[in-house]
């Protein structure tokens, strides 16, 4: 576990340096979906600082077992509005907000919990029907509307390109998200920051870093293939 994590951290740092960025400007989200609390605890012991979870129920079991560990919890899966309550209680950052309805549900729960919930807006750059995310053409409008919600803070954007065997093929999608980030930042929407770009997984994170990723979401390269 430790070796695998160290190897990934080294690859992240090398990729950052290669394109003239500070290694610290890229944070690793260890994607622990389908892995049990024991394995996740070992990842934390080995230095994982951020965990990424996809499913609320599964995350709750692990959160209850590990809530006192010094680690951030990020939600990266598709989130239904009726699960907003649980998401707000557990997660420091929700990467996958793609509708005003979901943002409103999170805002309401955050207010009840006296919390300001940080989120990213997920954009479906590739416009695949199977993918979550707002279409690029609707992203500025969505961010503007969400910015009116008192207990939500937009911190950036997230995307998931189609799966390719060759990582270079994902580059245009990462580049497009980075461009969109600049376009939204240029609007200087009150209360909105575009600090974070969540993009890049096991197969393509080096390309994503080259295109400006600040959060890379890596599962398989840390934990091995999912069952
Ligand atoms: C599973 C998952 C990842 C990690 O994928 P790997 O290929 O195992 O690194 C990243 N992001 C999201 C949204 C995921 O669902």
PDB file of N, CA and C and ligand atoms in Angstrom, residues 31 33 54 76 158 160 201-202 217-220 226, ligand 1:
ATOM      1  N   UNK A  31      -9.264   7.145  -4.483  1.00  0.00           N
ATOM      2  CA  UNK A  31     -10.651   6.719  -4.731  1.00  0.00           C
ATOM      3  C   UNK A  31     -10.853   5.323  -4.137  1.00  0.00           C
ATOM      4  N   UNK A  33     -13.796   3.640  -3.537  1.00  0.00           N
ATOM      5  CA  UNK A  33     -15.073   2.944  -3.761  1.00  0.00           C
ATOM      6  C   UNK A  33     -14.849   1.442  -3.860  1.00  0.00           C
ATOM      7  N   UNK A  54     -17.884   7.122  -4.000  1.00  0.00           N
ATOM      8  CA  UNK A  54     -18.904   7.248  -5.054  1.00  0.00           C
ATOM      9  C   UNK A  54     -20.328   6.979  -4.603  1.00  0.00           C
ATOM     10  N   UNK A  76     -17.458  11.866  -5.144  1.00  0.00           N
ATOM     11  CA  UNK A  76     -17.169  12.010  -6.570  1.00  0.00           C
ATOM     12  C   UNK A  76     -18.193  11.312  -7.458  1.00  0.00           C
ATOM     13  N   UNK A 158     -15.280  19.883 -12.379  1.00  0.00           N
ATOM     14  CA  UNK A 158     -14.857  18.476 -12.471  1.00  0.00           C
ATOM     15  C   UNK A 158     -15.346  17.902 -13.796  1.00  0.00           C
ATOM     16  N   UNK A 160     -15.175  14.036 -16.370  1.00  0.00           N
ATOM     17  CA  UNK A 160     -14.771  12.656 -16.620  1.00  0.00           C
ATOM     18  C   UNK A 160     -14.839  12.441 -18.121  1.00  0.00           C
ATOM     19  N   UNK A 201      -7.606  10.283 -13.924  1.00  0.00           N
ATOM     20  CA  UNK A 201      -7.755   9.056 -13.154  1.00  0.00           C
ATOM     21  C   UNK A 201      -6.511   8.199 -13.393  1.00  0.00           C
ATOM     22  N   UNK A 202      -6.572   6.932 -12.982  1.00  0.00           N
ATOM     23  CA  UNK A 202      -5.387   6.072 -13.105  1.00  0.00           C
ATOM     24  C   UNK A 202      -4.755   6.114 -14.500  1.00  0.00           C
ATOM     25  N   UNK A 217      -8.084  12.016  -9.324  1.00  0.00           N
ATOM     26  CA  UNK A 217      -8.877  11.004  -8.607  1.00  0.00           C
ATOM     27  C   UNK A 217      -8.386   9.625  -9.024  1.00  0.00           C
ATOM     28  N   UNK A 218      -7.660   8.952  -8.128  1.00  0.00           N
ATOM     29  CA  UNK A 218      -6.982   7.721  -8.515  1.00  0.00           C
ATOM     30  C   UNK A 218      -7.376   6.564  -7.600  1.00  0.00           C
ATOM     31  N   UNK A 219      -7.897   5.504  -8.219  1.00  0.00           N
ATOM     32  CA  UNK A 219      -8.291   4.324  -7.458  1.00  0.00           C
ATOM     33  C   UNK A 219      -7.419   3.120  -7.759  1.00  0.00           C
ATOM     34  N   UNK A 220      -7.549   2.619  -8.975  1.00  0.00           N
ATOM     35  CA  UNK A 220      -6.896   1.367  -9.360  1.00  0.00           C
ATOM     36  C   UNK A 220      -5.387   1.370  -9.103  1.00  0.00           C
ATOM     37  N   UNK A 226     -10.581  -3.186  -9.263  1.00  0.00           N
ATOM     38  CA  UNK A 226     -11.806  -3.392  -8.491  1.00  0.00           C
ATOM     39  C   UNK A 226     -12.395  -4.754  -8.806  1.00  0.00           C
TER      40      UNK A 226
HETATM   41  C1  LIG B   1     -13.734   5.163  -9.975  1.00  0.00           C
HETATM   42  C2  LIG B   1     -13.525   6.615 -10.259  1.00  0.00           C
HETATM   43  C3  LIG B   1     -12.242   7.167 -10.349  1.00  0.00           C
HETATM   44  C4  LIG B   1     -10.974   6.344 -10.216  1.00  0.00           C
HETATM   45  O1  LIG B   1     -10.788   5.544 -11.325  1.00  0.00           O
HETATM   46  P1  LIG B   1      -9.456   4.638 -11.482  1.00  0.00           P
HETATM   47  O2  LIG B   1      -9.403   4.375 -12.918  1.00  0.00           O
HETATM   48  O3  LIG B   1      -9.655   3.429 -10.649  1.00  0.00           O
HETATM   49  O4  LIG B   1      -8.316   5.446 -11.009  1.00  0.00           O
HETATM   50  C5  LIG B   1     -12.139   8.529 -10.567  1.00  0.00           C
HETATM   51  N1  LIG B   1     -13.218   9.314 -10.703  1.00  0.00           N
HETATM   52  C6  LIG B   1     -14.468   8.828 -10.631  1.00  0.00           C
HETATM   53  C7  LIG B   1     -15.620   9.750 -10.780  1.00  0.00           C
HETATM   54  C8  LIG B   1     -14.661   7.464 -10.412  1.00  0.00           C
HETATM   55  O5  LIG B   1     -15.913   6.972 -10.374  1.00  0.00           O
END
